Coordinates of C-alpha atoms in Angstrom, one line a residue:
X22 CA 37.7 -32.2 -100.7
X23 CA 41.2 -31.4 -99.2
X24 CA 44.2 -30.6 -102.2
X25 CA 47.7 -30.3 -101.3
X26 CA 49.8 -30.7 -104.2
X27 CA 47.5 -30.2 -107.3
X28 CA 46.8 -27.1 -109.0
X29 CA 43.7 -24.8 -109.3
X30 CA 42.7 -26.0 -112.7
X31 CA 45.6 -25.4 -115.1
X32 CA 43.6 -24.1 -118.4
X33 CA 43.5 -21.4 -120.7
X34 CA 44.5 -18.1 -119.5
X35 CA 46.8 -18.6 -115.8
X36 CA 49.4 -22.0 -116.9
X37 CA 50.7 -23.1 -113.6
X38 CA 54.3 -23.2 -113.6
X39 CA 57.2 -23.3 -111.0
X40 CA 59.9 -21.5 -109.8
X41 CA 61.8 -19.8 -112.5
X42 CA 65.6 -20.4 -112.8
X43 CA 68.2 -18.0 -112.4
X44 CA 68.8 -16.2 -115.5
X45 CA 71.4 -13.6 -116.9
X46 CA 69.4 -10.3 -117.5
X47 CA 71.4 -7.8 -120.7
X48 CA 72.8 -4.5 -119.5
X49 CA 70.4 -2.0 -120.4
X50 CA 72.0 0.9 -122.8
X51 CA 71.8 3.1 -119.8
X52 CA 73.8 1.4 -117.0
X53 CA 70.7 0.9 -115.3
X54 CA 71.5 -2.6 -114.5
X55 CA 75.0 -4.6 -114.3
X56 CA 75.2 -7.7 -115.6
X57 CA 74.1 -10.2 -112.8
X58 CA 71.6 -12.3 -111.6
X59 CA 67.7 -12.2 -111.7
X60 CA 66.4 -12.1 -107.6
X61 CA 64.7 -15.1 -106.5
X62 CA 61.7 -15.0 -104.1
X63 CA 63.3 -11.4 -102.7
X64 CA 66.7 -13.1 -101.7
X65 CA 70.1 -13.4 -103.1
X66 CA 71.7 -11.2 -106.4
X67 CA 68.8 -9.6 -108.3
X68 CA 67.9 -6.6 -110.3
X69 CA 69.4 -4.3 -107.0
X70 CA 69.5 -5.0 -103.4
X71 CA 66.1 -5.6 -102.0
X72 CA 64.4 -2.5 -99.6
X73 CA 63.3 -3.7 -96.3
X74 CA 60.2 -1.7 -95.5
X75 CA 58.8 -1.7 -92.0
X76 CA 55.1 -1.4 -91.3
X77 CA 53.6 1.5 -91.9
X78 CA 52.9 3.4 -88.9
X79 CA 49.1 4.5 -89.4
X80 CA 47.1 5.2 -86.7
X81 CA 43.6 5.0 -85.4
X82 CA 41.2 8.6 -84.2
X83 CA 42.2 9.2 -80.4
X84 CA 38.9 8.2 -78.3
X85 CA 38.4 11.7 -77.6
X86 CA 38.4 12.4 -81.4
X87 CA 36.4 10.0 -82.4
X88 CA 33.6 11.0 -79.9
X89 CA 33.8 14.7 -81.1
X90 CA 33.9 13.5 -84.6
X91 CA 30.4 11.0 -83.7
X92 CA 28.8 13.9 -81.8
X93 CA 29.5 17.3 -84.4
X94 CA 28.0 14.7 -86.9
X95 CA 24.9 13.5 -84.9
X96 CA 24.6 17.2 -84.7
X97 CA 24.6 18.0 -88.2
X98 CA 22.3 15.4 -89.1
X99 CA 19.5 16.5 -86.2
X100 CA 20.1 20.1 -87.8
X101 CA 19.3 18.8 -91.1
X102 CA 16.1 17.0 -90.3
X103 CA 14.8 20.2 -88.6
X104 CA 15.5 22.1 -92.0
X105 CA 14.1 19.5 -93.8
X106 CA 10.8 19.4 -91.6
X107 CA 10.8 23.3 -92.3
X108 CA 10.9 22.9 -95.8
X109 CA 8.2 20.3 -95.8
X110 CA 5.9 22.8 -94.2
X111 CA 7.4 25.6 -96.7
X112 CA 8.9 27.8 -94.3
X113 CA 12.3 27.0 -96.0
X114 CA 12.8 27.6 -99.7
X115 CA 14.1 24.3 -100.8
X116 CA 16.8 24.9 -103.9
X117 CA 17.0 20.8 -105.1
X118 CA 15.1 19.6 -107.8
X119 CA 11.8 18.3 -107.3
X120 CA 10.3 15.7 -108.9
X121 CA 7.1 16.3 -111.3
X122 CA 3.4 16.1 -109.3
X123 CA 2.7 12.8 -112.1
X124 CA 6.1 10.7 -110.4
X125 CA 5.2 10.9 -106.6
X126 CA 4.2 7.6 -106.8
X127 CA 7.3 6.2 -108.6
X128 CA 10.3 4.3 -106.6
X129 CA 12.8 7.0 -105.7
X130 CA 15.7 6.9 -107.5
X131 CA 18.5 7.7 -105.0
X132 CA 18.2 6.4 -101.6
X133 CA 17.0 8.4 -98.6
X134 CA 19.6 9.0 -96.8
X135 CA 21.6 9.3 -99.8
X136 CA 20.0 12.2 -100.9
X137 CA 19.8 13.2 -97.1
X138 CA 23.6 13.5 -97.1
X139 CA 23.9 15.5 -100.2
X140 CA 21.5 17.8 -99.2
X141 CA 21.9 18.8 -95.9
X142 CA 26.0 18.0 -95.4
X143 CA 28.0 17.9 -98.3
X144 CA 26.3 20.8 -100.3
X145 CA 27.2 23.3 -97.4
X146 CA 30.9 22.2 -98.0
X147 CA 30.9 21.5 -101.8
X148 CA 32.8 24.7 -102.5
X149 CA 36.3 23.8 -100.6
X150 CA 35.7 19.6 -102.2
X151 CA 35.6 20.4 -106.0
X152 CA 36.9 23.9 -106.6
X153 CA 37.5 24.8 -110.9
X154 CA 41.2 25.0 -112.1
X155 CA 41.5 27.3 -115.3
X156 CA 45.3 26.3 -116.0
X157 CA 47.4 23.1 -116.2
X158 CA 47.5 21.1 -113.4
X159 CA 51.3 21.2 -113.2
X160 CA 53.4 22.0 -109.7
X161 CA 51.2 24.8 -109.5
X162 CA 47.5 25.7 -111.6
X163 CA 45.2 28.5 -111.1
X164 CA 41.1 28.3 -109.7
X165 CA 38.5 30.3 -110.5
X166 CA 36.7 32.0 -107.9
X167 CA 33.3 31.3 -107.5
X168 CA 30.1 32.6 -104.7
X169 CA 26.9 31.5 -104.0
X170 CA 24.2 33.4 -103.6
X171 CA 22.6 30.3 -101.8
X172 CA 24.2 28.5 -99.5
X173 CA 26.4 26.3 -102.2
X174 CA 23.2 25.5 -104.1
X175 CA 24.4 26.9 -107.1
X176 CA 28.0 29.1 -108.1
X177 CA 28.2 32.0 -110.0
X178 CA 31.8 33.4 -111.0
X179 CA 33.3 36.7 -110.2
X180 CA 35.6 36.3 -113.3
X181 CA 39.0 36.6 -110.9
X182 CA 41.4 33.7 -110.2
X183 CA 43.0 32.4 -107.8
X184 CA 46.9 32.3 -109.2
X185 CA 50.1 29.6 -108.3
X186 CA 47.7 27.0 -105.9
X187 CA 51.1 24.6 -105.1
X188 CA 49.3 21.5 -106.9
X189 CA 49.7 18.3 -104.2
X190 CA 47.2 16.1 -105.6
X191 CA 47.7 15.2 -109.4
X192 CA 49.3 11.8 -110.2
X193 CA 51.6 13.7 -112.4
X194 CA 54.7 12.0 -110.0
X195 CA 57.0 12.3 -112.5
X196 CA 56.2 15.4 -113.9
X197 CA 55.7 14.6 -117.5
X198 CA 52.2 16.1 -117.5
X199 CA 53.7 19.3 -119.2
X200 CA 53.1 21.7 -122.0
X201 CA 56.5 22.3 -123.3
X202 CA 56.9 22.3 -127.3
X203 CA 60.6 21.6 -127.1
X204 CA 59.4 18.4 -125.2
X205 CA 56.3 17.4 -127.9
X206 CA 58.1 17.4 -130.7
X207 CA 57.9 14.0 -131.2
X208 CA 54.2 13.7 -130.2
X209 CA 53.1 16.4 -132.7
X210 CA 55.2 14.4 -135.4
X211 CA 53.1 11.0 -134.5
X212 CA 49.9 13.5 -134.8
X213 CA 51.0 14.2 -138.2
X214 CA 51.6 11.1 -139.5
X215 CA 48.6 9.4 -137.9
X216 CA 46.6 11.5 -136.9
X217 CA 44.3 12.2 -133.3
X218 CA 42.4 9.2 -133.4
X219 CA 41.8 5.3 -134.8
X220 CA 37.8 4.9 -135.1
X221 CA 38.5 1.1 -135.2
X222 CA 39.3 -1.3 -132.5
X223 CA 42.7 -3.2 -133.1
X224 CA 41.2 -6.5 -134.3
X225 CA 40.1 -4.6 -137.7
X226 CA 41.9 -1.3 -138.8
X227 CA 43.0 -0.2 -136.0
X228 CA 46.2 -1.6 -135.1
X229 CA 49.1 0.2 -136.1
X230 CA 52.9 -0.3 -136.1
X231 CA 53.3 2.6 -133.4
X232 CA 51.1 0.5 -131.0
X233 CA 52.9 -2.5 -131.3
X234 CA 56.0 -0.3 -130.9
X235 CA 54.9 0.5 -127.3
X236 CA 54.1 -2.7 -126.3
X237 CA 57.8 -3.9 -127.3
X238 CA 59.2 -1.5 -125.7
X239 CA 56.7 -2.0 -122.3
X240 CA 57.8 -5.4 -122.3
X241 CA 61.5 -4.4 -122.2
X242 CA 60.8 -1.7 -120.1
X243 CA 59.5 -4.7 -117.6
X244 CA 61.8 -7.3 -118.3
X245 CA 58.9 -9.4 -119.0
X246 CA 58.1 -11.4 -122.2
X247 CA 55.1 -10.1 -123.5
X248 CA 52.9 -6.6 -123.1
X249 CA 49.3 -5.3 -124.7
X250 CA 48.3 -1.9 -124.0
X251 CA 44.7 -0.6 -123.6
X252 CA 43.4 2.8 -124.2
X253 CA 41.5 3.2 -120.7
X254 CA 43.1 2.2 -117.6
X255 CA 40.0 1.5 -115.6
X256 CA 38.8 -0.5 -118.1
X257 CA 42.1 -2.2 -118.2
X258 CA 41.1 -3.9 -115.0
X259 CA 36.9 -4.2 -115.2
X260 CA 37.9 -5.6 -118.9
X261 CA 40.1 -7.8 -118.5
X262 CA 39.5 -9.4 -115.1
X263 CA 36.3 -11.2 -116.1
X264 CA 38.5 -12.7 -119.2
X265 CA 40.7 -14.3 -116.5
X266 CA 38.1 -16.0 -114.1
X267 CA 34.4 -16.8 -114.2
X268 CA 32.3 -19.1 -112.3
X269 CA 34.2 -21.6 -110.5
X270 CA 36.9 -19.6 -109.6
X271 CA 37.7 -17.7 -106.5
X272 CA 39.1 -14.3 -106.3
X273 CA 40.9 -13.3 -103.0
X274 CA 40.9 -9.0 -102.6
X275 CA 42.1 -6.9 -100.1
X276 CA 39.8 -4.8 -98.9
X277 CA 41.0 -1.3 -100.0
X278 CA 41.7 -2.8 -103.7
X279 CA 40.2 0.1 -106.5
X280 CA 36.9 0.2 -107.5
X281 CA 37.9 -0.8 -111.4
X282 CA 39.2 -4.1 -109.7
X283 CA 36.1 -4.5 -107.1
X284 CA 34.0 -4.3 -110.4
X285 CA 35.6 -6.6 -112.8
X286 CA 35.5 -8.9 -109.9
X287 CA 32.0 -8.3 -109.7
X288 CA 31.6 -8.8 -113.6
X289 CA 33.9 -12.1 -113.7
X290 CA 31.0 -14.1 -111.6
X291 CA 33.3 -15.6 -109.5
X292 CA 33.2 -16.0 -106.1
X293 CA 34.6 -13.1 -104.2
X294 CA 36.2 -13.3 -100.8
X295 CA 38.3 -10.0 -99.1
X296 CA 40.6 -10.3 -96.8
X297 CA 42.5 -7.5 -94.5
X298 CA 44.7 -4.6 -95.7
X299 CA 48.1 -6.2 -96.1
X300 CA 47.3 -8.4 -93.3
X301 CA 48.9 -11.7 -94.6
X302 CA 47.4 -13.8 -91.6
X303 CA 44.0 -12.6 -92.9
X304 CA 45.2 -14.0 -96.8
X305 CA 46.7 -17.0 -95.2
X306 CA 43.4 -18.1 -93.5
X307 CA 41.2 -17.7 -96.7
X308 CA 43.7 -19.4 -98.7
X309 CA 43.9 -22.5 -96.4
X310 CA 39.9 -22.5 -95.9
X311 CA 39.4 -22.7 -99.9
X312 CA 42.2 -25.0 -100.7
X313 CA 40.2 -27.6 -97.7
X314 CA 36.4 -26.7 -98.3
X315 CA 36.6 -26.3 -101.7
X316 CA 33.9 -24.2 -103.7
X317 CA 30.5 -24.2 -101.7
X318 CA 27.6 -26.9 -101.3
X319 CA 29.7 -29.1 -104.1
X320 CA 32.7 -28.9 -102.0
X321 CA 34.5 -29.2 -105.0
X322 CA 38.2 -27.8 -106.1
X323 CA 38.2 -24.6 -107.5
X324 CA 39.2 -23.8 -110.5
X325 CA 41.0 -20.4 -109.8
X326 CA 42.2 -18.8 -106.8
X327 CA 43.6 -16.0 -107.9
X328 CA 44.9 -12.9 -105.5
X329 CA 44.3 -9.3 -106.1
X330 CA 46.2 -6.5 -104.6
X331 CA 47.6 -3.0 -105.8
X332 CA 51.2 -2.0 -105.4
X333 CA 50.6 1.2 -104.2
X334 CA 46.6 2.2 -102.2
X335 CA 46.1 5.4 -103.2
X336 CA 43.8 5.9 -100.3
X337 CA 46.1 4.4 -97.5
X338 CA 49.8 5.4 -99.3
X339 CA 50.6 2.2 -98.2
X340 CA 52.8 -0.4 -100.2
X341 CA 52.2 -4.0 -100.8
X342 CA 53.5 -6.7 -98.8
X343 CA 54.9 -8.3 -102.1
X344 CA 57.3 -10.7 -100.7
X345 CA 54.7 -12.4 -98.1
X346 CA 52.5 -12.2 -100.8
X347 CA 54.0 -14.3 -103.3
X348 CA 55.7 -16.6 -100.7
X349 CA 51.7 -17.4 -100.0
X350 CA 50.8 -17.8 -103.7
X351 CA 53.4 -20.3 -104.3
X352 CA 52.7 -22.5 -101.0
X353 CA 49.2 -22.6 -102.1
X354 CA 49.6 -22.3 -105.8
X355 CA 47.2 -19.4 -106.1
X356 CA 47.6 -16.9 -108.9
X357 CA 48.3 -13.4 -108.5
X358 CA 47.6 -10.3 -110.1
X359 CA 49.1 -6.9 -109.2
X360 CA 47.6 -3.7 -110.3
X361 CA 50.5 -1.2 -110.4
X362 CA 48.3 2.1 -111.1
X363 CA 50.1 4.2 -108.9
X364 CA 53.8 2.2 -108.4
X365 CA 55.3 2.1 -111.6
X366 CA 57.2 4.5 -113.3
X367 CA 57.4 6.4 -109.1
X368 CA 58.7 3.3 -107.1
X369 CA 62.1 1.6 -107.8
X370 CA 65.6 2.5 -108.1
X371 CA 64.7 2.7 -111.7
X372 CA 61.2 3.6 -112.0
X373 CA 59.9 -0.5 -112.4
X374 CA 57.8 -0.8 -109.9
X375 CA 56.9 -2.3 -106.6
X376 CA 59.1 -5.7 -108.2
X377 CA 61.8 -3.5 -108.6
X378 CA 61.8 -2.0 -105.3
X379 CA 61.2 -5.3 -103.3
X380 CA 64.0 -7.2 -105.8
X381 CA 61.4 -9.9 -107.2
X382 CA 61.6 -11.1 -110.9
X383 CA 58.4 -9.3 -112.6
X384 CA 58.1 -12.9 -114.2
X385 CA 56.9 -14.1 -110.5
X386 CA 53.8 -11.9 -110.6
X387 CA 51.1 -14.0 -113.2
X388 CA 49.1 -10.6 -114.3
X389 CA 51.5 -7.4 -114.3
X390 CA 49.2 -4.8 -114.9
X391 CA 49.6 -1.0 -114.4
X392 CA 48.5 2.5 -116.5
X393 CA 49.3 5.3 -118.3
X394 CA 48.0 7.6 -116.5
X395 CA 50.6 8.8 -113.5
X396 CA 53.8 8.9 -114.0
X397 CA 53.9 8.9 -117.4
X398 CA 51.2 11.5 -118.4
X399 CA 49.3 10.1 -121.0
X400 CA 46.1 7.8 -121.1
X401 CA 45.7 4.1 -120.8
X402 CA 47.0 1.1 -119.5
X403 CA 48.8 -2.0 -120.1
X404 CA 49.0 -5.9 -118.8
X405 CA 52.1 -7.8 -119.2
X406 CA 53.6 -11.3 -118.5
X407 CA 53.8 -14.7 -120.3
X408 CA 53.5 -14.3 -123.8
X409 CA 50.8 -17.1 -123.7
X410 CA 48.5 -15.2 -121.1
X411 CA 48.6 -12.1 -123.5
X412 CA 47.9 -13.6 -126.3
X413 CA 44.9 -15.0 -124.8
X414 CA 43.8 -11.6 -123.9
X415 CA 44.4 -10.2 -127.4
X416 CA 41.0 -12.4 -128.8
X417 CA 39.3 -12.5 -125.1
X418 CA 39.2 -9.6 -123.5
X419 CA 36.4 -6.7 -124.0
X420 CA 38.9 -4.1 -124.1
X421 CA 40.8 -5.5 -126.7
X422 CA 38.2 -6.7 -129.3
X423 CA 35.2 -4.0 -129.1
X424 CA 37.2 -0.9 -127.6
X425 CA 38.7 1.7 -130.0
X426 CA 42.6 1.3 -130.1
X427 CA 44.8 3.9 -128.5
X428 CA 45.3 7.7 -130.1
X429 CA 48.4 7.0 -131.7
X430 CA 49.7 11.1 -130.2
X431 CA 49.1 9.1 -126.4
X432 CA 50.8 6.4 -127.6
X433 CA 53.8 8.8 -128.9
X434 CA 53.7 10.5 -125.1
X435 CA 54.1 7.1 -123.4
X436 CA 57.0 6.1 -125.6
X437 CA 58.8 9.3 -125.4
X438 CA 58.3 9.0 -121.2
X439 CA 59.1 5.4 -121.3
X440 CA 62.4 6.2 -123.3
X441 CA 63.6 8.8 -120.5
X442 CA 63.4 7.0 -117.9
X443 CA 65.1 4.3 -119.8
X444 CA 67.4 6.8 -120.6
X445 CA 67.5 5.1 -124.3
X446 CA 66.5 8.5 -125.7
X447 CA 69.8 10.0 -125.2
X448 CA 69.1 12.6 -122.2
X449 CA 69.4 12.1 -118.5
X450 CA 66.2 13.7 -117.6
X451 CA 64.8 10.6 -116.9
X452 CA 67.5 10.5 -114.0
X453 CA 66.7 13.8 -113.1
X454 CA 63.2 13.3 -112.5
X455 CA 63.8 10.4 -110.6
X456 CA 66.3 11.9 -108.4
X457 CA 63.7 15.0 -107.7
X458 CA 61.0 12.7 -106.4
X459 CA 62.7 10.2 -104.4
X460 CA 64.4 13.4 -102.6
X461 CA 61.4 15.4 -102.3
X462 CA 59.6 12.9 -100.7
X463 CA 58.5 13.6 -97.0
X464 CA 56.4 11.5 -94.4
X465 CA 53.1 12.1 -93.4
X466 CA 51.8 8.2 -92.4
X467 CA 54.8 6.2 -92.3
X468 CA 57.7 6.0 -94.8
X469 CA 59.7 8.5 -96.5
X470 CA 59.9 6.8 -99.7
X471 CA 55.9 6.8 -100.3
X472 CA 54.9 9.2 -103.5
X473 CA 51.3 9.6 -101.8
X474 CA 50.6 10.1 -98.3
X475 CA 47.7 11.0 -96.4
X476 CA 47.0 13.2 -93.8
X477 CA 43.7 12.4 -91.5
X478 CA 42.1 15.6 -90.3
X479 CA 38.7 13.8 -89.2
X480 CA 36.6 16.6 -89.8
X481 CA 36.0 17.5 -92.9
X482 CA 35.2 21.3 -92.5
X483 CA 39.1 21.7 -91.5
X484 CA 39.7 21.1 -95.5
X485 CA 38.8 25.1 -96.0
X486 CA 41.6 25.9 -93.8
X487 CA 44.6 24.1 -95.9
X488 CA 42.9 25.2 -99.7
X489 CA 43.2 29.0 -98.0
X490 CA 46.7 28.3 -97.9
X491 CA 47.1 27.9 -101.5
X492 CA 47.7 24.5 -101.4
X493 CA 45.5 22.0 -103.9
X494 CA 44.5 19.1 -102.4
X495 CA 42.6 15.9 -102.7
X496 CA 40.2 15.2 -99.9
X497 CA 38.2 12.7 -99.3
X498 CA 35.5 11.9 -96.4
X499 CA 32.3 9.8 -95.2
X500 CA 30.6 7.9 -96.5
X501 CA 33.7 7.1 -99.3
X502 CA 35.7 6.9 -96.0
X503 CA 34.6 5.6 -92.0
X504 CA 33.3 9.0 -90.2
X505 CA 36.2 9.4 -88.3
X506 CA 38.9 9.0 -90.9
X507 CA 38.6 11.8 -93.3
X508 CA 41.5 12.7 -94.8
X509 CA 43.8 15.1 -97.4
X510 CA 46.0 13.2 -100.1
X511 CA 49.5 14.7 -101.0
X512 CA 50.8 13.4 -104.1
X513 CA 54.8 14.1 -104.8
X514 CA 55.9 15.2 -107.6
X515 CA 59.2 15.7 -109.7
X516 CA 58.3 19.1 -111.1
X517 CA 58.1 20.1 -107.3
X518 CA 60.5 22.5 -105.8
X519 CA 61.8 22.0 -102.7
X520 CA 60.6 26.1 -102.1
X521 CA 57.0 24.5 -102.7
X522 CA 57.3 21.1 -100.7
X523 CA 59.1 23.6 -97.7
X524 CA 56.3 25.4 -98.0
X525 CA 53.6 22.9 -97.9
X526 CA 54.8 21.4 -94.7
X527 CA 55.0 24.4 -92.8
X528 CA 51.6 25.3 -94.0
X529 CA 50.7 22.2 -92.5
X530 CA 52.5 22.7 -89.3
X531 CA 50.8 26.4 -88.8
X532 CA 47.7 24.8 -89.3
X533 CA 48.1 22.2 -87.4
X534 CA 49.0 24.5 -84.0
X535 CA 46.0 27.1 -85.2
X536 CA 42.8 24.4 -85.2
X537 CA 44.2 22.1 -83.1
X538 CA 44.4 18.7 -85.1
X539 CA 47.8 17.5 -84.1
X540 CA 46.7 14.2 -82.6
X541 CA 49.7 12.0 -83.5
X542 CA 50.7 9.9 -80.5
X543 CA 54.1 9.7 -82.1
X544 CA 56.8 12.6 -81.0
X545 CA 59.4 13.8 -83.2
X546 CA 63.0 13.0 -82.5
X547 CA 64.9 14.9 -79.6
X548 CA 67.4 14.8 -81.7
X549 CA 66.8 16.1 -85.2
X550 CA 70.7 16.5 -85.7
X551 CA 70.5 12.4 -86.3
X552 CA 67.8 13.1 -89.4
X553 CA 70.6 13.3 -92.0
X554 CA 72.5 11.0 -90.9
X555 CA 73.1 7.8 -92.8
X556 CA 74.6 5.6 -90.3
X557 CA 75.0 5.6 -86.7
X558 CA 75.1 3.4 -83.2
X559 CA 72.9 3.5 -80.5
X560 CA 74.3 4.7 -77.3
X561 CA 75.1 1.1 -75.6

């Protein structure tokens, strides 16, 4: 059955509607915004001048690399079936738990070569992937130091630490993750007043005035008409995704979406369908394929389509290709739904988001959702938009009827964040913050303005040499990643120093001249002069 004009099935949860008018948006108390029109489709007037954002420049292993990086593996592995043979034959004492004599028979429980990789590859590098921290996790924290005895099997500590590790993979981007008491005032008020916890889910006796305070003020925060607030992030997605769509619906993901979305996909029992990282001729082709063939066998309409993407990929440091993305939703009259995890409160001239920083009205995107979590150092997360959609969620979704409500001092924390961006709470530290991380900023993978970027290093190994710079990182590797594309994520922070950030880089640099991993086929500038400029011709 071919469609053109007709909607996906316009019940319950999504309502289809059309383009939005133009309408007035209030100054905020903070001068944030003049008095002017809301943006339209990325064009035109809007909440500030949209940012143009070029492609980001990542780029693929050298073949060279990539043959190095197949062949120290393949290595590795023979290595690790020869140890495995001698342990077999007990002329190597084999540290991992063994199952009891009576469960030889039984079905193992990890896979083969699961257990394979853990045993023989990952455990002889464990120590430099998940390292202790005794301190905050602020711009800088502290690691206990730890030996083995053997071979990474198991740690014993030598009760020393390892003091000011510069700390470049929290989320804490706007630096709100503190322990200052001047700061927590309010938060220790709320704790008095309401105490640590709820023990009651907010559909009996646990919703309070504070929680309905937040979601106001995350709606106005937004600019949207309606907010509810959940008190896990993850679950803000696995939750409430299956609420949305069932069976009969489709659900269009790209392929580095987060795992909480893959699995309330996977929950939902709708069809799934995942299309290419921000490759919009990819979207376009699944879109055009399930508008004409329908769902499968029936060949009938579908009832959803909905379209999932994140606003920043924590993985990737790339940014959603909003505008394309929403010109496609409307052609086809899909549904979107943008999880803004890592975006809001660290992108935008004001801290709003991917919306903010592409110019779209936040009323254009049918799910807004986005946590807690980062930027504004608490716990949670929330989903916003038409006041019909989340009141539907309020009596449908998992997370809202059988999941205790929020701690009301988290719920204090977000507020007090929430009100210094906004400025509302009478300070310009919100500013401040701002300021820091948009300046601080550097480019690793492609853009300047990108709070996490990665840095490929292919083999993993090459991870001890960074963390014995003091610097923290986040590193990830096969199988989470392809074999040749492991890689070290830098997360930005406000609470960053420039002295810190200066010092990162030419960590980075030293290192990358001492082992040799400086395959970039791009070449800085002859002329770094031009770097600080803002404006300038090109020699005609």
């Amino acid at each position: 059955m071919i469609r053109t004009d007709e909607h996906h099935s316009c019940n319950g949860t999504l309502k289809c509607h059309s383009d939005q008018k133009q309408q007035e948006s209030n100054s905020l108390k903070n001068g944030y915004h003049r008095k002017e029109k809301v943006q339209k489709n990325g064009k035109g007037d809007g909440f500030h001048q949209p940012r143009v954002r070029g492609e980001d420049s990542f780029e693929e292993a050298p073949m060279y690399v990539a043959v190095l990086t197949y062949m120290g593996y393949g290595i590795v592995i023979l290595f690790g079936y020869f140890r495995d043979f001698l342990r077999a034959v007990g002329l190597e004492k084999c540290h991992q738990a063994q199952e009891r004599e009576e469960q030889k028979d039984f079905v193992p429980l990890y896979q083969d070569f699961e257990n394979f990789y853990k045993r023989n590859l990952y455990t002889r590098v464990r120590d430099n992937w998940n390292r202790p921290i005794c301190s905050l996790p602020g711009p800088v924290f502290d690691i206990m130091e730890r030996v083995s005895d053997d071979y990474n099997w198991t740690f014993r500590l030598t009760g020393r630490t390892v003091e000011n590790v510069i700390n470049m993979g929290s989320y804490n981007y706007l630096g709100f993750a503190e322990n200052n008491v001047d700061f927590l005032k309010t938060v220790a008020e709320e704790t008095r007043q309401y105490g640590v916890g709820v023990c009651s889910t907010r559909q009996e006796l646990g919703n309070l005035s504070i929680h309905e305070k937040l979601e106001q003020l995350v709606a106005e925060f937004l600019g949207v008409e309606s907010a509810m607030a959940f008190g896990m992030g993850f679950a803000t997605n696995s939750m409430n995704i299956p609420a949305l769509v069932g069976k009969g619906c489709l659900i269009l993901s790209d392929e580095l979406n987060h795992t909480s979305l893959i699995l309330g996909a996977r929950l939902s029992g709708a069809t799934i369908r995942v299309f290419k990282h921000n490759n919009m001729q990819s979207l376009e082709k699944m879109l055009k394929e399930a508008i004409c063939s329908g769902q499968p066998r029936t060949h009938r309409a579908w009832k959803k389509i909905l379209i999932m993407v994140e606003g920043i990929y924590s993985m990737e440091g790339s940014l959603v290709r909003l505008p394309e993305i929403l010109a496609l939703k409307k052609k086809y009259k899909a549904y979107l739904y943008l999880d803004e995890a890592h975006s809001i409160g660290a992108v935008g001239p004001t801290g709003r988001g991917v919306t903010e920083h592409f110019g779209v009205d936040p009323n254009e995107v049918d799910v807004l959702m986005g946590t807690f979590t980062k930027s504004f150092g608490a716990a949670g997360g929330y989903i916003v938009g038409k006041k019909e959609l989340v009141d539907y969620l309020r009596s449908h979704s998992h997370s809202a009827v059988y999941a205790t409500a929020m701690s009301p001092p988290v719920v204090e924390q977000i507020i007090r964040a929430i009100k210094c961006i906004m400025g509302v709470d009478g300070t310009t530290e919100g500013w401040y913050k701002k300021g820091l991380l948009k300046d601080r900023s550097w480019d690793l993978n492609g853009r300047a303005d990108d709070v996490i970027s990665r840095l490929l290093f292919w083999a993993p190994f090459l991870v001890f040499h960074i963390q014995s710079r003091k610097i923290g990182i986040v590193v990830v590797g096969f199988p989470a990643t392809p074999i040749t594309e492991a890689r070290a994520r830098f997360c930005v922070s406000a609470a960053h120093t420039r002295e810190m950030l200066d010092k990162v880089l030419q960590s980075l640099d030293e290192l990358g001249d001492d082992i040799k991993v400086k395959f970039s086929r791009h070449r800085s500038s002859y002329r770094p002069e031009l770097y600080d400029e803002t404006d300038f011709e090109l020699d005609s």
